[in-house]
């Protein structure tokens, strides 16, 4: 409590003498002087004293505000109590002191509540081992009140003391979570966003595999010990076989995917009482780089008769496994491999093939419907897998790079130099018009 003392001096009331006779009663006048007073208080409030000098044998004191109460009133002084002020604005109250026919007033002032705290978001320790703190400053003697939403109270606790709020969360292994707490001091509520990332109980939360059979090892992290030493694994996926040994890991044996569709299985990691601590998702494709190796049949139209015809084409792995060498055409060519999308595809693009001692040989995209061919870089077609196990096809589709023309065919073409142009073009070795698909 901060007090401001005011010294007030009042003149002693002059005695009034009036004419009298033997029948008049004598007149008595008292003096009332305020010697000093506590008149200023901070928001927490407190007690104050008004010192008096009076000839009266008794005095009365009255407050005009409920937040200021009179404790005692005697000829020597008045004591009073100022309550806590939880508003922002300054307030005032008047104490009226009366001694017989004399009265005096004292005005008491109280400052509003000051509360300063940062509203910046707070990121909590995912492990729950270390508390997060935020400093505050207040003019009240009491700490601020902290309100936590009911759904967050199960994992978040808070305390306030000595100008610091401490926030502690439990170990989070279920997923990122957040809430908004409200810190209130006096008149001023402040909302603060609180969030907590998760820790992983295992080193793999998801696994994506190609169609071939595989074995994967999943290992528990250091945080598993905080939720219990005994844990188990289970799954409903019949194509997954789980084995957990004495160590902090388990193996997942995955069968080859010949189901005809991509599939996903979930592994539950459970505590000793059966609660699911976390899950591991295993997804398996129906294709892989190796899946496209081997013999395919290319379907196209005969360049002379125009009738539908076929050609056996064999795909062999490239050394860097980014594509395939396709043999069976007039010259071997290279097909690219792209599994970045939801559907895998092979790419058949304009490319330099070889120098045969006489000519420079290129694979050139061709629009057989219009009669134009091109040697433009990046022009070509995609061979898109139809994702059908029982009817496997690579569907031929123009990649859209040639503008107004559509690539529906290819030619193996000879040029007189490495510079491809109409002036260096020598003629075609082979033509493959209107390609529709590769099947097997």
Tab-separated table of C-alpha atoms in Angstrom:
chain	number	residue	atom	x	y	z
A	1	UNK	CA	0.000	0.000	0.000
A	2	UNK	CA	1.290	3.400	-0.964
A	3	UNK	CA	-0.060	6.252	1.071
A	4	UNK	CA	0.070	9.996	0.533
A	5	UNK	CA	-0.181	12.037	3.726
A	6	UNK	CA	-1.948	15.368	3.677
A	7	UNK	CA	-1.478	17.888	6.485
A	8	UNK	CA	-4.474	20.036	6.956
A	9	UNK	CA	-4.713	22.803	9.454
A	10	UNK	CA	-7.941	24.433	10.355
A	11	UNK	CA	-8.478	27.502	12.327
A	12	UNK	CA	-9.920	26.974	15.710
A	13	UNK	CA	-13.419	28.180	15.746
A	14	UNK	CA	-13.651	31.534	17.471
A	15	UNK	CA	-15.766	31.655	20.502
A	16	UNK	CA	-18.821	33.681	19.957
A	17	UNK	CA	-19.972	35.768	22.785
A	18	UNK	CA	-23.411	37.137	22.813
A	19	UNK	CA	-25.177	39.382	25.147
A	20	UNK	CA	-26.906	37.586	27.967
A	21	UNK	CA	-28.810	38.093	31.033
A	22	UNK	CA	-29.397	36.028	34.052
A	23	UNK	CA	-31.999	33.977	32.199
A	24	UNK	CA	-29.770	32.911	29.134
A	25	UNK	CA	-28.106	29.427	28.902
A	26	UNK	CA	-24.258	29.524	28.328
A	27	UNK	CA	-23.202	28.594	24.664
A	28	UNK	CA	-20.499	25.852	24.097
A	29	UNK	CA	-18.465	25.597	20.802
A	30	UNK	CA	-15.979	22.752	19.981
A	31	UNK	CA	-12.919	22.792	17.775
A	32	UNK	CA	-12.166	20.129	15.090
A	33	UNK	CA	-8.843	20.056	13.308
A	34	UNK	CA	-7.479	17.466	10.825
A	35	UNK	CA	-3.813	17.146	11.594
A	36	UNK	CA	-2.818	14.583	8.915
A	37	UNK	CA	-4.375	11.963	6.663
A	38	UNK	CA	-3.496	9.053	4.375
A	39	UNK	CA	-5.221	10.013	1.132
A	40	UNK	CA	-3.591	8.009	-1.696
A	41	UNK	CA	-3.659	4.219	-2.312
A	42	UNK	CA	-2.595	1.815	-5.031
A	43	UNK	CA	-4.910	-0.843	-6.462
A	44	UNK	CA	-4.373	-3.478	-3.721
A	45	UNK	CA	-5.905	-1.083	-1.142
A	46	UNK	CA	-5.025	-1.120	2.557
A	47	UNK	CA	-5.695	0.738	5.806
A	48	UNK	CA	-5.392	4.449	6.485
A	49	UNK	CA	-5.502	6.891	9.375
A	50	UNK	CA	-6.759	10.435	9.783
A	51	UNK	CA	-5.263	12.183	12.839
A	52	UNK	CA	-7.543	14.674	14.622
A	53	UNK	CA	-7.252	17.501	17.120
A	54	UNK	CA	-10.594	18.255	18.711
A	55	UNK	CA	-12.101	19.459	21.961
A	56	UNK	CA	-15.046	17.152	21.449
A	57	UNK	CA	-15.388	14.015	23.523
A	58	UNK	CA	-16.728	11.984	20.578
A	59	UNK	CA	-16.639	12.084	16.772
A	60	UNK	CA	-18.440	10.310	13.953
A	61	UNK	CA	-17.007	9.306	10.550
A	62	UNK	CA	-18.990	8.297	7.457
A	63	UNK	CA	-17.770	7.063	4.027
A	64	UNK	CA	-19.722	7.799	0.867
A	65	UNK	CA	-18.459	4.683	-0.968
A	66	UNK	CA	-18.910	1.018	-0.128
A	67	UNK	CA	-15.304	0.161	-0.989
A	68	UNK	CA	-14.040	2.392	1.821
A	69	UNK	CA	-15.152	1.290	5.275
A	70	UNK	CA	-14.675	3.058	8.613
A	71	UNK	CA	-12.958	0.908	11.216
A	72	UNK	CA	-12.947	3.316	14.159
A	73	UNK	CA	-13.598	6.969	14.995
A	74	UNK	CA	-12.252	8.608	18.210
A	75	UNK	CA	-11.319	12.175	19.139
A	76	UNK	CA	-7.707	11.321	18.366
A	77	UNK	CA	-8.326	9.963	14.866
A	78	UNK	CA	-10.196	7.851	12.343
A	79	UNK	CA	-9.008	4.540	10.874
A	80	UNK	CA	-10.430	3.093	7.672
A	81	UNK	CA	-9.914	0.312	5.124
A	82	UNK	CA	-9.673	0.687	1.345
A	83	UNK	CA	-10.693	-2.387	-0.641
A	84	UNK	CA	-8.861	-3.850	-3.652
A	85	UNK	CA	-9.535	-1.986	-6.905
A	86	UNK	CA	-9.739	-4.263	-9.960
A	87	UNK	CA	-10.652	-1.581	-12.484
A	88	UNK	CA	-8.345	0.398	-14.726
A	89	UNK	CA	-9.471	3.902	-13.720
A	90	UNK	CA	-8.666	5.875	-10.579
A	91	UNK	CA	-11.504	6.262	-8.065
A	92	UNK	CA	-12.238	8.480	-5.062
A	93	UNK	CA	-14.262	8.439	-1.860
A	94	UNK	CA	-15.058	11.063	0.787
A	95	UNK	CA	-14.931	10.615	4.551
A	96	UNK	CA	-17.043	13.090	6.518
A	97	UNK	CA	-15.972	13.575	10.158
A	98	UNK	CA	-18.421	15.260	12.534
A	99	UNK	CA	-17.926	16.559	16.075
A	100	UNK	CA	-21.072	18.164	17.404
A	101	UNK	CA	-21.731	21.139	15.111
A	102	UNK	CA	-18.378	20.893	13.313
A	103	UNK	CA	-17.625	18.706	10.275
A	104	UNK	CA	-14.671	18.170	7.997
A	105	UNK	CA	-14.225	16.133	4.760
A	106	UNK	CA	-11.219	14.178	3.497
A	107	UNK	CA	-11.019	12.855	-0.092
A	108	UNK	CA	-9.321	9.470	-0.543
A	109	UNK	CA	-7.904	8.488	-3.970
A	110	UNK	CA	-7.098	4.981	-5.224
A	111	UNK	CA	-5.266	4.166	-8.472
A	112	UNK	CA	-6.548	1.535	-10.920
A	113	UNK	CA	-5.043	-1.899	-11.520
A	114	UNK	CA	-1.899	-2.133	-13.646
A	115	UNK	CA	-1.333	-5.497	-15.361
A	116	UNK	CA	1.253	-6.127	-18.047
A	117	UNK	CA	1.825	-9.508	-19.723
A	118	UNK	CA	2.837	-10.611	-23.217
A	119	UNK	CA	0.107	-12.170	-25.359
A	120	UNK	CA	2.638	-13.848	-27.668
A	121	UNK	CA	1.936	-17.553	-28.397
A	122	UNK	CA	3.710	-20.060	-26.164
A	123	UNK	CA	5.217	-23.324	-27.417
A	124	UNK	CA	5.362	-26.001	-24.726
A	125	UNK	CA	7.999	-28.674	-24.253
A	126	UNK	CA	6.729	-31.810	-26.065
A	127	UNK	CA	8.256	-34.073	-23.405
A	128	UNK	CA	6.620	-32.250	-20.512
A	129	UNK	CA	9.928	-32.189	-18.639
A	130	UNK	CA	10.422	-28.416	-18.685
A	131	UNK	CA	7.892	-25.732	-17.807
A	132	UNK	CA	7.354	-22.763	-20.096
A	133	UNK	CA	7.230	-19.384	-18.372
A	134	UNK	CA	5.913	-15.910	-19.120
A	135	UNK	CA	6.593	-12.858	-16.965
A	136	UNK	CA	3.921	-10.460	-15.748
A	137	UNK	CA	3.814	-7.198	-13.787
A	138	UNK	CA	0.877	-6.111	-11.654
A	139	UNK	CA	-0.010	-3.446	-9.128
A	140	UNK	CA	-2.142	-5.909	-7.159
A	141	UNK	CA	-0.847	-8.009	-4.296
A	142	UNK	CA	-2.668	-11.103	-5.512
A	143	UNK	CA	-1.442	-13.233	-8.473
A	144	UNK	CA	-3.510	-13.315	-11.664
A	145	UNK	CA	-6.145	-15.974	-12.220
A	146	UNK	CA	-5.455	-18.495	-15.014
A	147	UNK	CA	-8.363	-20.145	-16.802
A	148	UNK	CA	-7.705	-23.340	-18.810
A	149	UNK	CA	-10.446	-24.814	-21.054
A	150	UNK	CA	-11.897	-28.043	-19.719
A	151	UNK	CA	-10.727	-30.132	-22.671
A	152	UNK	CA	-7.130	-28.988	-22.128
A	153	UNK	CA	-7.088	-29.320	-18.349
A	154	UNK	CA	-6.265	-33.020	-18.660
A	155	UNK	CA	-2.848	-32.255	-20.162
A	156	UNK	CA	-2.060	-28.660	-19.163
A	157	UNK	CA	-1.495	-27.109	-15.729
A	158	UNK	CA	-0.540	-23.576	-14.722
A	159	UNK	CA	0.566	-21.566	-11.696
A	160	UNK	CA	1.399	-17.918	-11.006
A	161	UNK	CA	3.739	-16.476	-8.378
A	162	UNK	CA	6.350	-13.744	-7.989
A	163	UNK	CA	5.742	-12.213	-11.400
A	164	UNK	CA	5.986	-15.468	-13.363
A	165	UNK	CA	3.374	-17.785	-14.850
A	166	UNK	CA	4.532	-21.381	-15.313
A	167	UNK	CA	2.851	-23.731	-17.788
A	168	UNK	CA	3.507	-27.458	-17.742
A	169	UNK	CA	2.102	-30.079	-20.106
A	170	UNK	CA	2.152	-33.841	-19.956
A	171	UNK	CA	4.196	-35.889	-22.421
A	172	UNK	CA	2.494	-35.565	-25.799
A	173	UNK	CA	2.661	-38.576	-28.094
A	174	UNK	CA	-0.805	-38.350	-29.674
A	175	UNK	CA	-0.432	-35.395	-32.064
A	176	UNK	CA	0.050	-31.639	-32.023
A	177	UNK	CA	-2.417	-29.961	-29.671
A	178	UNK	CA	-3.256	-26.411	-28.698
A	179	UNK	CA	-5.571	-24.340	-26.544
A	180	UNK	CA	-6.169	-20.758	-25.440
A	181	UNK	CA	-5.712	-19.823	-21.790
A	182	UNK	CA	-7.078	-16.640	-20.216
A	183	UNK	CA	-4.963	-14.776	-17.660
A	184	UNK	CA	-6.962	-12.237	-15.660
A	185	UNK	CA	-5.740	-9.655	-13.168
A	186	UNK	CA	-8.328	-7.210	-11.926
A	187	UNK	CA	-10.194	-5.712	-14.852
A	188	UNK	CA	-7.885	-7.029	-17.555
A	189	UNK	CA	-8.226	-10.518	-19.167
A	190	UNK	CA	-5.463	-11.536	-21.602
A	191	UNK	CA	-5.814	-14.522	-23.962
A	192	UNK	CA	-2.670	-16.492	-24.839
A	193	UNK	CA	-2.402	-19.245	-27.453
A	194	UNK	CA	-0.606	-22.323	-26.120
A	195	UNK	CA	0.502	-25.237	-28.310
A	196	UNK	CA	2.549	-28.404	-27.952
A	197	UNK	CA	4.171	-30.572	-30.583
A	198	UNK	CA	4.300	-34.322	-30.157
A	199	UNK	CA	7.146	-36.734	-29.622
A	200	UNK	CA	7.273	-40.030	-31.471
A	201	UNK	CA	7.216	-43.250	-29.507
A	202	UNK	CA	8.567	-45.168	-32.516
A	203	UNK	CA	11.031	-44.189	-35.224
A	204	UNK	CA	8.543	-44.760	-38.061
A	205	UNK	CA	4.938	-43.591	-38.051
A	206	UNK	CA	4.320	-44.541	-41.677
A	207	UNK	CA	5.991	-46.738	-44.277
A	208	UNK	CA	5.372	-46.742	-48.034
A	209	UNK	CA	6.525	-49.867	-49.873
A	210	UNK	CA	6.648	-51.105	-53.434
A	211	UNK	CA	4.677	-54.189	-54.447
A	212	UNK	CA	7.462	-56.676	-53.666
A	213	UNK	CA	7.673	-58.569	-50.375
A	214	UNK	CA	9.700	-56.746	-47.738
A	215	UNK	CA	10.677	-56.728	-44.064
A	216	UNK	CA	10.695	-53.511	-42.032
A	217	UNK	CA	12.058	-52.933	-38.517
A	218	UNK	CA	10.361	-50.383	-36.246
A	219	UNK	CA	12.258	-49.239	-33.134
A	220	UNK	CA	10.906	-47.573	-29.987
A	221	UNK	CA	12.332	-44.161	-29.105
A	222	UNK	CA	13.581	-43.024	-25.710
A	223	UNK	CA	10.124	-41.648	-24.870
A	224	UNK	CA	8.516	-45.083	-24.785
A	225	UNK	CA	9.867	-45.618	-21.270
A	226	UNK	CA	7.739	-42.721	-20.008
A	227	UNK	CA	4.512	-44.484	-20.963
A	228	UNK	CA	5.448	-47.935	-19.763
A	229	UNK	CA	8.087	-50.571	-20.242
A	230	UNK	CA	5.612	-53.232	-21.354
A	231	UNK	CA	4.073	-52.651	-24.766
A	232	UNK	CA	2.794	-54.831	-27.563
A	233	UNK	CA	1.841	-54.596	-31.237
A	234	UNK	CA	-1.130	-55.883	-33.221
A	235	UNK	CA	-2.748	-55.499	-36.642
A	236	UNK	CA	-5.840	-56.624	-38.530
A	237	UNK	CA	-4.019	-56.665	-41.873
A	238	UNK	CA	-3.582	-60.307	-42.890
A	239	UNK	CA	-0.725	-59.426	-45.259
A	240	UNK	CA	1.374	-58.101	-42.375
A	241	UNK	CA	3.184	-60.405	-39.936
A	242	UNK	CA	4.487	-58.806	-36.724
A	243	UNK	CA	7.270	-60.117	-34.520
A	244	UNK	CA	8.298	-58.394	-31.272
A	245	UNK	CA	11.332	-59.671	-29.472
A	246	UNK	CA	12.857	-58.723	-26.138
A	247	UNK	CA	14.455	-55.565	-27.541
A	248	UNK	CA	12.780	-52.212	-28.064
A	249	UNK	CA	11.796	-52.980	-31.650
A	250	UNK	CA	9.552	-55.160	-33.781
A	251	UNK	CA	9.670	-56.402	-37.355
A	252	UNK	CA	6.966	-56.179	-39.990
A	253	UNK	CA	6.994	-58.814	-42.707
A	254	UNK	CA	5.064	-57.600	-45.768
A	255	UNK	CA	3.780	-59.949	-48.461
A	256	UNK	CA	3.970	-59.121	-52.172
A	257	UNK	CA	0.950	-57.102	-53.260
A	258	UNK	CA	-0.888	-59.071	-55.918
A	259	UNK	CA	-4.300	-57.904	-54.719
A	260	UNK	CA	-4.862	-55.669	-57.723
A	261	UNK	CA	-5.127	-52.511	-55.612
A	262	UNK	CA	-2.940	-50.402	-53.434
A	263	UNK	CA	-3.492	-51.256	-49.784
A	264	UNK	CA	-2.899	-49.824	-46.328
A	265	UNK	CA	-2.584	-51.592	-43.002
A	266	UNK	CA	-2.454	-50.140	-39.492
A	267	UNK	CA	-0.306	-51.439	-36.658
A	268	UNK	CA	-1.397	-50.532	-33.116
A	269	UNK	CA	1.284	-50.070	-30.472
A	270	UNK	CA	-0.451	-50.751	-27.149
A	271	UNK	CA	0.323	-50.285	-23.478
A	272	UNK	CA	0.128	-53.136	-20.992
A	273	UNK	CA	-3.526	-52.285	-20.245
A	274	UNK	CA	-4.495	-52.303	-23.918
A	275	UNK	CA	-4.569	-48.573	-24.630
A	276	UNK	CA	-3.332	-47.589	-28.097
A	277	UNK	CA	-0.206	-45.486	-27.620
A	278	UNK	CA	0.468	-44.812	-31.294
A	279	UNK	CA	-0.031	-46.337	-34.714
A	280	UNK	CA	2.225	-47.240	-37.619
A	281	UNK	CA	0.706	-47.110	-41.102
A	282	UNK	CA	2.034	-49.427	-43.809
A	283	UNK	CA	1.049	-48.605	-47.392
A	284	UNK	CA	1.943	-50.853	-50.308
A	285	UNK	CA	1.747	-50.058	-53.990
A	286	UNK	CA	0.768	-52.491	-56.717
A	287	UNK	CA	3.775	-51.417	-58.754
A	288	UNK	CA	7.478	-50.694	-58.424
A	289	UNK	CA	10.427	-49.961	-60.642
A	290	UNK	CA	11.068	-53.711	-60.933
A	291	UNK	CA	7.424	-54.374	-61.772
A	292	UNK	CA	7.768	-52.853	-65.259
A	293	UNK	CA	10.824	-54.923	-66.211
A	294	UNK	CA	10.387	-57.653	-68.781
A	295	UNK	CA	8.477	-58.183	-72.002
A	296	UNK	CA	5.620	-55.973	-73.196
A	297	UNK	CA	3.671	-55.884	-76.458
A	298	UNK	CA	3.478	-52.550	-78.267
A	299	UNK	CA	0.223	-51.992	-80.208
A	300	UNK	CA	0.312	-49.683	-83.232
A	301	UNK	CA	-0.672	-49.534	-86.935
A	302	UNK	CA	1.418	-50.919	-89.783
A	303	UNK	CA	2.928	-47.992	-91.714
A	304	UNK	CA	2.212	-49.650	-95.084
A	305	UNK	CA	-1.122	-51.423	-94.668
A	306	UNK	CA	-2.518	-49.310	-91.848
A	307	UNK	CA	-3.694	-52.454	-90.084
A	308	UNK	CA	-3.273	-52.962	-86.369
A	309	UNK	CA	-0.066	-54.763	-85.536
A	310	UNK	CA	2.160	-55.515	-82.563
A	311	UNK	CA	5.815	-55.588	-81.629
A	312	UNK	CA	7.500	-57.315	-78.692
A	313	UNK	CA	9.476	-54.835	-76.584
A	314	UNK	CA	11.631	-55.815	-73.619
A	315	UNK	CA	12.392	-53.389	-70.788
A	316	UNK	CA	15.717	-53.768	-68.970
A	317	UNK	CA	16.899	-51.784	-65.955
A	318	UNK	CA	19.177	-48.804	-66.405
A	319	UNK	CA	22.197	-48.568	-64.159
A	320	UNK	CA	20.838	-45.557	-62.263
A	321	UNK	CA	17.312	-47.039	-62.115
A	322	UNK	CA	15.710	-43.828	-63.396
A	323	UNK	CA	14.451	-45.473	-66.554
A	324	UNK	CA	14.628	-48.522	-68.815
A	325	UNK	CA	16.342	-49.631	-71.986
A	326	UNK	CA	13.649	-50.732	-74.422
A	327	UNK	CA	14.817	-53.266	-77.005
A	328	UNK	CA	12.851	-54.722	-79.904
A	329	UNK	CA	12.514	-51.576	-82.000
A	330	UNK	CA	14.855	-50.839	-84.932
A	331	UNK	CA	17.261	-49.366	-82.354
A	332	UNK	CA	17.174	-49.599	-78.576
A	333	UNK	CA	15.662	-46.523	-76.925
A	334	UNK	CA	15.387	-45.223	-73.352
A	335	UNK	CA	12.096	-44.887	-71.464
A	336	UNK	CA	11.952	-42.743	-68.331
A	337	UNK	CA	10.280	-43.810	-65.059
A	338	UNK	CA	8.115	-41.424	-63.010
A	339	UNK	CA	6.227	-42.515	-59.884
A	340	UNK	CA	5.843	-39.062	-58.337
A	341	UNK	CA	2.093	-38.971	-58.948
A	342	UNK	CA	-0.721	-41.210	-57.804
A	343	UNK	CA	-0.335	-43.245	-60.996
A	344	UNK	CA	3.089	-44.314	-62.300
A	345	UNK	CA	4.097	-43.669	-65.876
A	346	UNK	CA	6.939	-44.289	-68.290
A	347	UNK	CA	8.039	-41.460	-70.565
A	348	UNK	CA	8.880	-41.838	-74.267
A	349	UNK	CA	10.609	-38.648	-75.447
A	350	UNK	CA	12.585	-37.311	-78.396
A	351	UNK	CA	16.147	-38.567	-77.901
A	352	UNK	CA	19.487	-39.104	-79.540
A	353	UNK	CA	20.047	-42.836	-80.040
A	354	UNK	CA	23.412	-43.424	-81.704
A	355	UNK	CA	25.802	-42.605	-84.529
A	356	UNK	CA	25.948	-45.610	-86.864
A	357	UNK	CA	28.995	-44.524	-88.842
A	358	UNK	CA	26.932	-42.741	-91.465
A	359	UNK	CA	24.099	-40.951	-89.751
A	360	UNK	CA	23.135	-39.559	-86.396
A	361	UNK	CA	20.050	-41.465	-85.307
A	362	UNK	CA	17.212	-39.905	-83.289
A	363	UNK	CA	13.848	-41.015	-81.950
A	364	UNK	CA	11.451	-38.344	-83.252
A	365	UNK	CA	7.854	-37.761	-82.111
A	366	UNK	CA	5.396	-37.857	-84.974
A	367	UNK	CA	1.832	-36.683	-85.561
A	368	UNK	CA	0.822	-39.297	-88.124
A	369	UNK	CA	-2.624	-37.764	-88.527
A	370	UNK	CA	-1.220	-34.468	-89.834
A	371	UNK	CA	2.002	-35.832	-91.317
A	372	UNK	CA	4.350	-33.701	-89.197
A	373	UNK	CA	7.245	-34.932	-87.098
A	374	UNK	CA	9.501	-33.011	-84.690
A	375	UNK	CA	12.906	-33.136	-83.088
A	376	UNK	CA	11.975	-30.640	-80.345
A	377	UNK	CA	13.447	-31.258	-76.890
A	378	UNK	CA	10.872	-32.546	-74.372
A	379	UNK	CA	8.277	-33.521	-76.982
A	380	UNK	CA	6.876	-37.030	-76.664
A	381	UNK	CA	4.338	-39.216	-74.899
A	382	UNK	CA	3.570	-40.772	-71.526
A	383	UNK	CA	2.928	-44.473	-71.036
A	384	UNK	CA	0.480	-44.461	-68.127
A	385	UNK	CA	-0.073	-47.629	-66.092
A	386	UNK	CA	-3.779	-48.546	-65.889
A	387	UNK	CA	-3.420	-49.945	-62.333
A	388	UNK	CA	-5.116	-53.251	-63.200
A	389	UNK	CA	-3.443	-56.419	-62.012
A	390	UNK	CA	-5.347	-58.750	-64.336
A	391	UNK	CA	-5.118	-56.561	-67.441
A	392	UNK	CA	-1.834	-54.687	-67.225
A	393	UNK	CA	-1.487	-51.891	-69.782
A	394	UNK	CA	0.670	-48.846	-70.394
A	395	UNK	CA	-1.663	-46.413	-72.140
A	396	UNK	CA	-0.044	-44.168	-74.756
A	397	UNK	CA	-0.837	-40.454	-74.272
A	398	UNK	CA	0.613	-37.252	-75.773
A	399	UNK	CA	2.451	-35.227	-73.105
A	400	UNK	CA	1.115	-31.925	-74.462
A	401	UNK	CA	4.491	-30.304	-75.146
A	402	UNK	CA	4.050	-29.984	-78.936
A	403	UNK	CA	1.364	-27.319	-78.869
A	404	UNK	CA	-1.163	-27.691	-81.708
A	405	UNK	CA	0.144	-31.122	-82.672
A	406	UNK	CA	-0.455	-34.378	-80.822
A	407	UNK	CA	2.215	-37.055	-80.532
A	408	UNK	CA	0.507	-40.289	-81.555
A	409	UNK	CA	3.434	-41.980	-83.305
A	410	UNK	CA	7.237	-42.186	-83.391
A	411	UNK	CA	9.918	-42.494	-86.063
A	412	UNK	CA	13.527	-43.560	-85.835
A	413	UNK	CA	15.112	-40.912	-88.028
A	414	UNK	CA	18.548	-40.310	-89.548
A	415	UNK	CA	20.290	-36.920	-89.634
A	416	UNK	CA	23.507	-35.931	-91.369
A	417	UNK	CA	24.838	-34.133	-88.289
A	418	UNK	CA	24.176	-33.803	-84.589
A	419	UNK	CA	22.313	-30.611	-85.420
A	420	UNK	CA	18.765	-31.702	-86.168
A	421	UNK	CA	17.000	-29.621	-88.807
A	422	UNK	CA	15.126	-29.983	-92.067
A	423	UNK	CA	18.386	-29.428	-93.957
A	424	UNK	CA	20.200	-32.242	-92.109
A	425	UNK	CA	17.293	-34.709	-92.158
A	426	UNK	CA	18.140	-37.806	-94.225
A	427	UNK	CA	15.098	-40.064	-93.780
A	428	UNK	CA	13.573	-42.647	-91.481
A	429	UNK	CA	14.793	-46.115	-90.568
A	430	UNK	CA	11.496	-47.189	-88.992
A	431	UNK	CA	8.029	-45.801	-88.356
A	432	UNK	CA	5.579	-46.719	-85.600
A	433	UNK	CA	2.279	-44.960	-86.378
A	434	UNK	CA	-0.695	-44.536	-84.043
A	435	UNK	CA	0.662	-46.289	-80.952
A	436	UNK	CA	-2.146	-47.079	-78.506
A	437	UNK	CA	-0.640	-49.107	-75.677
A	438	UNK	CA	1.882	-51.581	-74.310
A	439	UNK	CA	0.347	-54.713	-72.797
A	440	UNK	CA	1.403	-57.942	-71.134
